[in-house]
PDB file of C-alpha atoms in Angstrom:
ATOM      1  CA  GLY O   1       0.000   0.000   0.000  1.00 79.00           C
ATOM      2  CA  ASN O   2       0.901   3.670  -0.106  1.00 85.00           C
ATOM      3  CA  SER O   3       2.666   5.306   2.811  1.00 90.00           C
ATOM      4  CA  VAL O   4       4.599   8.424   3.738  1.00 94.00           C
ATOM      5  CA  THR O   5       7.303   8.650   6.379  1.00 95.00           C
ATOM      6  CA  GLN O   6       8.492  11.976   7.690  1.00 94.00           C
ATOM      7  CA  MET O   7      11.116  12.812  10.245  1.00 88.00           C
ATOM      8  CA  GLU O   8       9.912  12.976  13.812  1.00 82.00           C
ATOM      9  CA  GLY O   9       9.606  16.368  15.374  1.00 85.00           C
ATOM     10  CA  PRO O  10       9.552  18.719  16.967  1.00 93.00           C
ATOM     11  CA  VAL O  11      12.248  20.638  15.163  1.00 96.00           C
ATOM     12  CA  THR O  12      13.467  23.815  16.832  1.00 97.00           C
ATOM     13  CA  LEU O  13      15.598  26.277  14.893  1.00 97.00           C
ATOM     14  CA  SER O  14      16.864  29.781  15.330  1.00 97.00           C
ATOM     15  CA  GLU O  15      15.734  32.448  12.902  1.00 97.00           C
ATOM     16  CA  GLU O  16      17.695  32.413   9.610  1.00 96.00           C
ATOM     17  CA  ALA O  17      18.795  28.804  10.086  1.00 97.00           C
ATOM     18  CA  PHE O  18      18.611  26.258   7.269  1.00 97.00           C
ATOM     19  CA  LEU O  19      15.681  23.865   7.355  1.00 97.00           C
ATOM     20  CA  THR O  20      15.389  20.316   6.068  1.00 97.00           C
ATOM     21  CA  ILE O  21      12.425  18.091   6.795  1.00 97.00           C
ATOM     22  CA  ASN O  22      12.872  14.603   5.364  1.00 97.00           C
ATOM     23  CA  CYS O  23      10.074  12.760   3.628  1.00 97.00           C
ATOM     24  CA  THR O  24      10.188   9.348   1.959  1.00 97.00           C
ATOM     25  CA  TYR O  25       7.357   7.411   0.429  1.00 96.00           C
ATOM     26  CA  THR O  26       6.229   4.064  -0.872  1.00 94.00           C
ATOM     27  CA  ALA O  27       3.585   3.949  -3.544  1.00 89.00           C
ATOM     28  CA  THR O  28       1.999   1.682  -6.109  1.00 82.00           C
ATOM     29  CA  GLY O  29       1.836   3.554  -9.351  1.00 79.00           C
ATOM     30  CA  TYR O  30       3.201   6.998 -10.042  1.00 83.00           C
ATOM     31  CA  PRO O  31       2.374   9.418  -7.236  1.00 90.00           C
ATOM     32  CA  SER O  32       2.048  13.162  -7.117  1.00 90.00           C
ATOM     33  CA  LEU O  33       3.764  14.585  -4.031  1.00 94.00           C
ATOM     34  CA  PHE O  34       2.741  17.469  -1.792  1.00 95.00           C
ATOM     35  CA  TRP O  35       3.790  19.465   1.205  1.00 97.00           C
ATOM     36  CA  TYR O  36       1.016  20.995   3.276  1.00 96.00           C
ATOM     37  CA  VAL O  37       1.459  23.413   6.181  1.00 96.00           C
ATOM     38  CA  GLN O  38      -0.835  23.864   9.175  1.00 94.00           C
ATOM     39  CA  TYR O  39      -0.443  27.042  11.189  1.00 93.00           C
ATOM     40  CA  PRO O  40      -1.737  27.061  14.781  1.00 87.00           C
ATOM     41  CA  GLY O  41      -5.512  26.910  14.947  1.00 82.00           C
ATOM     42  CA  GLU O  42      -5.953  26.615  11.201  1.00 85.00           C
ATOM     43  CA  GLY O  43      -6.587  23.994   8.534  1.00 88.00           C
ATOM     44  CA  LEU O  44      -4.078  22.667   6.035  1.00 91.00           C
ATOM     45  CA  GLN O  45      -2.712  24.883   3.287  1.00 92.00           C
ATOM     46  CA  LEU O  46      -0.967  23.602   0.203  1.00 93.00           C
ATOM     47  CA  LEU O  47       2.648  24.726   0.329  1.00 96.00           C
ATOM     48  CA  LEU O  48       4.042  23.132  -2.832  1.00 95.00           C
ATOM     49  CA  LYS O  49       3.699  20.097  -5.056  1.00 93.00           C
ATOM     50  CA  ALA O  50       5.453  18.057  -7.738  1.00 94.00           C
ATOM     51  CA  THR O  51       3.807  15.664 -10.148  1.00 89.00           C
ATOM     52  CA  LYS O  52       6.707  13.906 -11.848  1.00 89.00           C
ATOM     53  CA  ALA O  53      10.263  12.815 -11.221  1.00 93.00           C
ATOM     54  CA  ASP O  54      12.877  15.595 -10.951  1.00 95.00           C
ATOM     55  CA  ASP O  55      10.203  18.279 -10.677  1.00 95.00           C
ATOM     56  CA  LYS O  56      10.958  20.922  -8.081  1.00 97.00           C
ATOM     57  CA  GLY O  57       8.071  22.488  -6.227  1.00 96.00           C
ATOM     58  CA  SER O  58       8.675  25.868  -4.630  1.00 96.00           C
ATOM     59  CA  ASN O  59       6.725  28.493  -2.709  1.00 96.00           C
ATOM     60  CA  LYS O  60       7.500  31.170  -0.069  1.00 95.00           C
ATOM     61  CA  GLY O  61      11.192  30.213  -0.100  1.00 97.00           C
ATOM     62  CA  PHE O  62      10.471  26.524   0.475  1.00 98.00           C
ATOM     63  CA  GLU O  63      11.592  23.927  -2.069  1.00 98.00           C
ATOM     64  CA  ALA O  64      11.263  20.180  -2.529  1.00 98.00           C
ATOM     65  CA  THR O  65      12.487  17.982  -5.395  1.00 98.00           C
ATOM     66  CA  TYR O  66      10.727  14.783  -6.458  1.00 97.00           C
ATOM     67  CA  ARG O  67      13.439  12.091  -6.345  1.00 97.00           C
ATOM     68  CA  LYS O  68      12.125   8.868  -7.800  1.00 94.00           C
ATOM     69  CA  GLU O  69      15.399   6.979  -7.374  1.00 95.00           C
ATOM     70  CA  THR O  70      15.402   7.584  -3.617  1.00 96.00           C
ATOM     71  CA  THR O  71      11.582   7.852  -3.266  1.00 96.00           C
ATOM     72  CA  SER O  72      12.043  11.114  -1.414  1.00 97.00           C
ATOM     73  CA  PHE O  73      10.562  14.619  -1.339  1.00 98.00           C
ATOM     74  CA  HIS O  74      12.545  16.495   1.297  1.00 98.00           C
ATOM     75  CA  LEU O  75      11.431  20.015   2.215  1.00 98.00           C
ATOM     76  CA  GLU O  76      14.101  22.725   2.455  1.00 98.00           C
ATOM     77  CA  LYS O  77      14.307  26.424   3.192  1.00 98.00           C
ATOM     78  CA  GLY O  78      17.493  28.418   3.284  1.00 97.00           C
ATOM     79  CA  SER O  79      16.546  30.883   6.011  1.00 96.00           C
ATOM     80  CA  VAL O  80      13.564  30.271   8.277  1.00 97.00           C
ATOM     81  CA  GLN O  81      11.526  32.942  10.000  1.00 97.00           C
ATOM     82  CA  VAL O  82       9.499  32.912  13.199  1.00 96.00           C
ATOM     83  CA  SER O  83       6.370  33.017  11.026  1.00 96.00           C
ATOM     84  CA  ASP O  84       7.313  29.624   9.543  1.00 97.00           C
ATOM     85  CA  SER O  85       6.498  27.961  12.862  1.00 97.00           C
ATOM     86  CA  ALA O  86       3.831  25.391  12.000  1.00 96.00           C
ATOM     87  CA  VAL O  87       3.255  21.696  11.385  1.00 95.00           C
ATOM     88  CA  TYR O  88       4.385  20.435   7.982  1.00 97.00           C
ATOM     89  CA  PHE O  89       2.793  17.408   6.324  1.00 96.00           C
ATOM     90  CA  CYS O  90       4.195  15.435   3.426  1.00 96.00           C
ATOM     91  CA  ALA O  91       1.554  13.683   1.334  1.00 94.00           C
ATOM     92  CA  LEU O  92       1.103  11.674  -1.812  1.00 92.00           C
ATOM     93  CA  ILE O  93      -1.730  10.794  -4.102  1.00 87.00           C
ATOM     94  CA  THR O  94      -1.969   8.146  -6.794  1.00 80.00           C
ATOM     95  CA  LEU O  95      -4.631   7.058  -9.192  1.00 67.00           C
ATOM     96  CA  SER O  96      -4.325   3.480  -7.994  1.00 57.00           C
ATOM     97  CA  GLY O  97      -5.378   2.200  -4.600  1.00 47.00           C
ATOM     98  CA  ASN O  98      -8.372   3.117  -2.512  1.00 47.00           C
ATOM     99  CA  THR O  99      -7.009   6.072  -0.570  1.00 54.00           C
ATOM    100  CA  PRO O 100      -6.846   9.248  -2.632  1.00 68.00           C
ATOM    101  CA  LEU O 101      -4.428  11.141  -0.393  1.00 81.00           C
ATOM    102  CA  VAL O 102      -1.987   9.679   2.127  1.00 87.00           C
ATOM    103  CA  PHE O 103      -0.344  11.912   4.738  1.00 91.00           C
ATOM    104  CA  GLY O 104       2.711  11.584   6.869  1.00 92.00           C
ATOM    105  CA  LYS O 105       2.343  12.157  10.605  1.00 91.00           C
ATOM    106  CA  GLY O 106       3.503  15.763  10.390  1.00 93.00           C
ATOM    107  CA  THR O 107       6.591  17.542  11.671  1.00 95.00           C
ATOM    108  CA  ARG O 108       6.230  20.444  14.070  1.00 95.00           C
ATOM    109  CA  LEU O 109       8.660  23.282  13.421  1.00 97.00           C
ATOM    110  CA  SER O 110       9.350  25.988  15.998  1.00 96.00           C
ATOM    111  CA  VAL O 111      11.493  28.937  14.985  1.00 97.00           C
ATOM    112  CA  ILE O 112      12.820  31.142  17.758  1.00 96.00           C
ATOM    113  CA  ALA O 113      14.054  34.683  17.387  1.00 94.00           C
TER     114      ALA O 113
ATOM    115  CA  GLU Y   1      -6.147  31.705   0.241  1.00 47.00           C
ATOM    116  CA  THR Y   2      -9.025  29.373   0.932  1.00 59.00           C
ATOM    117  CA  GLY Y   3     -12.049  28.730  -1.232  1.00 91.00           C
ATOM    118  CA  VAL Y   4     -13.306  26.156   1.259  1.00 95.00           C
ATOM    119  CA  THR Y   5     -15.289  27.316   4.263  1.00 95.00           C
ATOM    120  CA  GLN Y   6     -16.441  25.317   7.263  1.00 96.00           C
ATOM    121  CA  THR Y   7     -18.979  26.068   9.962  1.00 97.00           C
ATOM    122  CA  PRO Y   8     -19.002  26.101  12.870  1.00 96.00           C
ATOM    123  CA  ARG Y   9     -15.321  26.602  13.667  1.00 95.00           C
ATOM    124  CA  HIS Y  10     -15.811  25.248  17.179  1.00 95.00           C
ATOM    125  CA  LEU Y  11     -18.444  22.899  18.542  1.00 95.00           C
ATOM    126  CA  VAL Y  12     -19.002  21.417  21.969  1.00 95.00           C
ATOM    127  CA  MET Y  13     -21.621  18.720  22.268  1.00 92.00           C
ATOM    128  CA  GLY Y  14     -22.822  16.081  24.675  1.00 90.00           C
ATOM    129  CA  MET Y  15     -22.915  12.418  23.811  1.00 88.00           C
ATOM    130  CA  THR Y  16     -26.676  12.457  23.285  1.00 87.00           C
ATOM    131  CA  ASN Y  17     -26.769  15.521  21.056  1.00 88.00           C
ATOM    132  CA  LYS Y  18     -27.274  15.643  17.304  1.00 93.00           C
ATOM    133  CA  LYS Y  19     -25.333  18.243  15.369  1.00 95.00           C
ATOM    134  CA  SER Y  20     -24.104  18.847  11.830  1.00 97.00           C
ATOM    135  CA  LEU Y  21     -20.897  20.199  10.364  1.00 97.00           C
ATOM    136  CA  LYS Y  22     -21.097  22.144   7.144  1.00 98.00           C
ATOM    137  CA  CYS Y  23     -18.565  22.588   4.372  1.00 97.00           C
ATOM    138  CA  GLU Y  24     -18.857  24.755   1.280  1.00 97.00           C
ATOM    139  CA  GLN Y  25     -16.403  25.093  -1.567  1.00 96.00           C
ATOM    140  CA  HIS Y  26     -16.295  27.991  -4.038  1.00 93.00           C
ATOM    141  CA  LEU Y  27     -13.670  26.514  -6.362  1.00 92.00           C
ATOM    142  CA  GLY Y  28     -15.841  24.732  -8.905  1.00 90.00           C
ATOM    143  CA  HIS Y  29     -14.539  21.354  -7.784  1.00 89.00           C
ATOM    144  CA  ASN Y  30     -16.528  18.140  -7.999  1.00 86.00           C
ATOM    145  CA  ALA Y  31     -14.900  16.001  -5.319  1.00 87.00           C
ATOM    146  CA  MET Y  32     -15.198  16.648  -1.591  1.00 91.00           C
ATOM    147  CA  TYR Y  33     -13.685  14.948   1.430  1.00 91.00           C
ATOM    148  CA  TRP Y  34     -14.005  14.684   5.194  1.00 94.00           C
ATOM    149  CA  TYR Y  35     -10.872  14.084   7.270  1.00 94.00           C
ATOM    150  CA  LYS Y  36     -10.397  13.615  10.998  1.00 94.00           C
ATOM    151  CA  GLN Y  37      -7.305  15.012  12.718  1.00 92.00           C
ATOM    152  CA  SER Y  38      -6.758  13.714  16.230  1.00 90.00           C
ATOM    153  CA  ALA Y  39      -3.917  14.634  18.505  1.00 82.00           C
ATOM    154  CA  LYS Y  40      -0.771  12.622  17.815  1.00 72.00           C
ATOM    155  CA  LYS Y  41      -2.364  10.602  14.997  1.00 79.00           C
ATOM    156  CA  PRO Y  42      -2.031  10.935  11.227  1.00 79.00           C
ATOM    157  CA  LEU Y  43      -4.789  12.567   9.292  1.00 87.00           C
ATOM    158  CA  GLU Y  44      -7.537  10.034   8.660  1.00 88.00           C
ATOM    159  CA  LEU Y  45      -9.673  10.093   5.552  1.00 89.00           C
ATOM    160  CA  MET Y  46     -13.318   9.489   6.449  1.00 92.00           C
ATOM    161  CA  PHE Y  47     -15.434   9.988   3.344  1.00 91.00           C
ATOM    162  CA  VAL Y  48     -15.037  10.928  -0.306  1.00 88.00           C
ATOM    163  CA  TYR Y  49     -17.724  12.233  -2.634  1.00 87.00           C
ATOM    164  CA  ASN Y  50     -17.232  12.447  -6.382  1.00 80.00           C
ATOM    165  CA  PHE Y  51     -19.951  14.218  -8.340  1.00 74.00           C
ATOM    166  CA  LYS Y  52     -22.199  13.964  -5.265  1.00 72.00           C
ATOM    167  CA  GLU Y  53     -21.755  10.195  -5.071  1.00 74.00           C
ATOM    168  CA  GLN Y  54     -19.994   8.644  -2.126  1.00 75.00           C
ATOM    169  CA  THR Y  55     -16.979   6.731  -3.381  1.00 72.00           C
ATOM    170  CA  GLU Y  56     -15.171   6.097  -0.102  1.00 71.00           C
ATOM    171  CA  ASN Y  57     -16.254   5.197   3.385  1.00 71.00           C
ATOM    172  CA  ASN Y  58     -13.114   4.462   5.292  1.00 71.00           C
ATOM    173  CA  SER Y  59     -14.673   2.169   7.906  1.00 82.00           C
ATOM    174  CA  VAL Y  60     -16.222   5.100   9.698  1.00 90.00           C
ATOM    175  CA  PRO Y  61     -18.719   4.341  12.508  1.00 92.00           C
ATOM    176  CA  SER Y  62     -22.352   4.920  11.667  1.00 92.00           C
ATOM    177  CA  ARG Y  63     -22.618   7.702  14.249  1.00 94.00           C
ATOM    178  CA  PHE Y  64     -21.002   9.823  11.513  1.00 95.00           C
ATOM    179  CA  SER Y  65     -23.331  10.324   8.553  1.00 94.00           C
ATOM    180  CA  PRO Y  66     -22.221  12.359   5.514  1.00 94.00           C
ATOM    181  CA  GLU Y  67     -24.483  14.141   3.080  1.00 94.00           C
ATOM    182  CA  CYS Y  68     -23.586  15.781  -0.214  1.00 93.00           C
ATOM    183  CA  PRO Y  69     -26.616  17.533  -1.723  1.00 93.00           C
ATOM    184  CA  ASN Y  70     -24.574  19.120  -4.537  1.00 91.00           C
ATOM    185  CA  SER Y  71     -20.970  19.501  -5.630  1.00 88.00           C
ATOM    186  CA  SER Y  72     -20.476  22.635  -3.542  1.00 93.00           C
ATOM    187  CA  HIS Y  73     -21.819  21.482  -0.189  1.00 96.00           C
ATOM    188  CA  LEU Y  74     -20.904  18.698   2.164  1.00 96.00           C
ATOM    189  CA  PHE Y  75     -22.324  17.937   5.575  1.00 97.00           C
ATOM    190  CA  LEU Y  76     -21.299  15.633   8.372  1.00 97.00           C
ATOM    191  CA  HIS Y  77     -24.186  14.705  10.643  1.00 97.00           C
ATOM    192  CA  LEU Y  78     -23.191  13.666  14.140  1.00 95.00           C
ATOM    193  CA  HIS Y  79     -25.208  11.704  16.687  1.00 93.00           C
ATOM    194  CA  THR Y  80     -24.437   9.821  19.886  1.00 93.00           C
ATOM    195  CA  LEU Y  81     -20.742  10.578  19.635  1.00 93.00           C
ATOM    196  CA  GLN Y  82     -18.102   9.431  22.091  1.00 93.00           C
ATOM    197  CA  PRO Y  83     -15.442  11.535  23.837  1.00 93.00           C
ATOM    198  CA  GLU Y  84     -12.777   9.878  21.648  1.00 92.00           C
ATOM    199  CA  ASP Y  85     -14.463  11.483  18.636  1.00 94.00           C
ATOM    200  CA  SER Y  86     -13.183  14.862  19.828  1.00 95.00           C
ATOM    201  CA  ALA Y  87     -10.888  16.098  17.046  1.00 95.00           C
ATOM    202  CA  LEU Y  88     -10.419  18.634  14.288  1.00 94.00           C
ATOM    203  CA  TYR Y  89     -12.635  17.743  11.331  1.00 96.00           C
ATOM    204  CA  LEU Y  90     -11.317  18.986   8.037  1.00 95.00           C
ATOM    205  CA  CYS Y  91     -13.139  19.307   4.767  1.00 95.00           C
ATOM    206  CA  ALA Y  92     -11.319  19.394   1.431  1.00 93.00           C
ATOM    207  CA  SER Y  93     -12.205  19.617  -2.237  1.00 91.00           C
ATOM    208  CA  SER Y  94     -10.531  18.893  -5.560  1.00 87.00           C
ATOM    209  CA  GLN Y  95     -11.307  18.193  -9.160  1.00 81.00           C
ATOM    210  CA  ASP Y  96     -12.443  14.644  -9.791  1.00 68.00           C
ATOM    211  CA  HIS Y  97      -9.472  12.547  -8.717  1.00 54.00           C
ATOM    212  CA  PHE Y  98     -10.303   9.789 -11.159  1.00 55.00           C
ATOM    213  CA  ALA Y  99     -10.612  12.019 -14.216  1.00 52.00           C
ATOM    214  CA  GLY Y 100      -7.778  10.197 -15.974  1.00 53.00           C
ATOM    215  CA  GLY Y 101      -5.125  12.856 -15.575  1.00 55.00           C
ATOM    216  CA  PRO Y 102      -2.682  13.364 -12.710  1.00 58.00           C
ATOM    217  CA  PRO Y 103      -4.437  13.353  -9.341  1.00 62.00           C
ATOM    218  CA  ASP Y 104      -5.442  16.891  -8.500  1.00 74.00           C
ATOM    219  CA  THR Y 105      -4.569  18.988  -5.500  1.00 83.00           C
ATOM    220  CA  GLN Y 106      -6.892  18.990  -2.522  1.00 87.00           C
ATOM    221  CA  TYR Y 107      -7.714  22.326  -0.911  1.00 90.00           C
ATOM    222  CA  PHE Y 108      -8.655  22.338   2.741  1.00 92.00           C
ATOM    223  CA  GLY Y 109     -11.001  24.359   4.865  1.00 94.00           C
ATOM    224  CA  PRO Y 110     -10.021  25.712   8.298  1.00 93.00           C
ATOM    225  CA  GLY Y 111     -11.649  22.843  10.137  1.00 95.00           C
ATOM    226  CA  THR Y 112     -14.208  22.438  12.907  1.00 96.00           C
ATOM    227  CA  ARG Y 113     -12.761  21.805  16.349  1.00 95.00           C
ATOM    228  CA  LEU Y 114     -15.190  19.320  17.951  1.00 96.00           C
ATOM    229  CA  THR Y 115     -15.265  18.522  21.643  1.00 95.00           C
ATOM    230  CA  VAL Y 116     -17.525  15.744  22.886  1.00 94.00           C
ATOM    231  CA  LEU Y 117     -18.270  15.836  26.593  1.00 92.00           C
TER     232      LEU Y 117
END
């Protein structure tokens, strides 16, 4: 079946530090990959996505590259801000299988000034 | 931005109450979803509707009853819930995810925080 594994949190960084949140997946078929972000008290917002191998999704300074050979979609940002504090979810979707969207457990990021 | 709205944002109910959650999407999508987000657990898909037809029921107890009167509205009717049903309930929408092309992005509402006493 399909699954997503993300690094355990919480992750605490100082402002302007470099961020990496690891995400690996297993999937039957050819998945599309997503990162969603959930700010405190809010629902999930799409952060970025990639639909085929070697695609790079990017938004608000965040980037992730679809690596089919390593089945990974790691999230990176060169310089985090306090406002980036949130929970980040890696997710995949495929046309095959019964579950349209599969999420990782989420990684909580806290950025301190 | 969010084109998906949910009401109420917060709900407290007793185990014998009956209440409904409402979701509305303004994105022209034709698939809608209910998810449950509990503390320290992964997001759980509950129901999927495609063109108003239910295509997924992820082994959800019958005390949760979905209704999709049209492609823009989705309800979750609640009755005789248990305290362990307390969670954030998220609605999402997308284009038909079995349209033959790449699976489309799901857009989420802000959620309803439900507390069952």
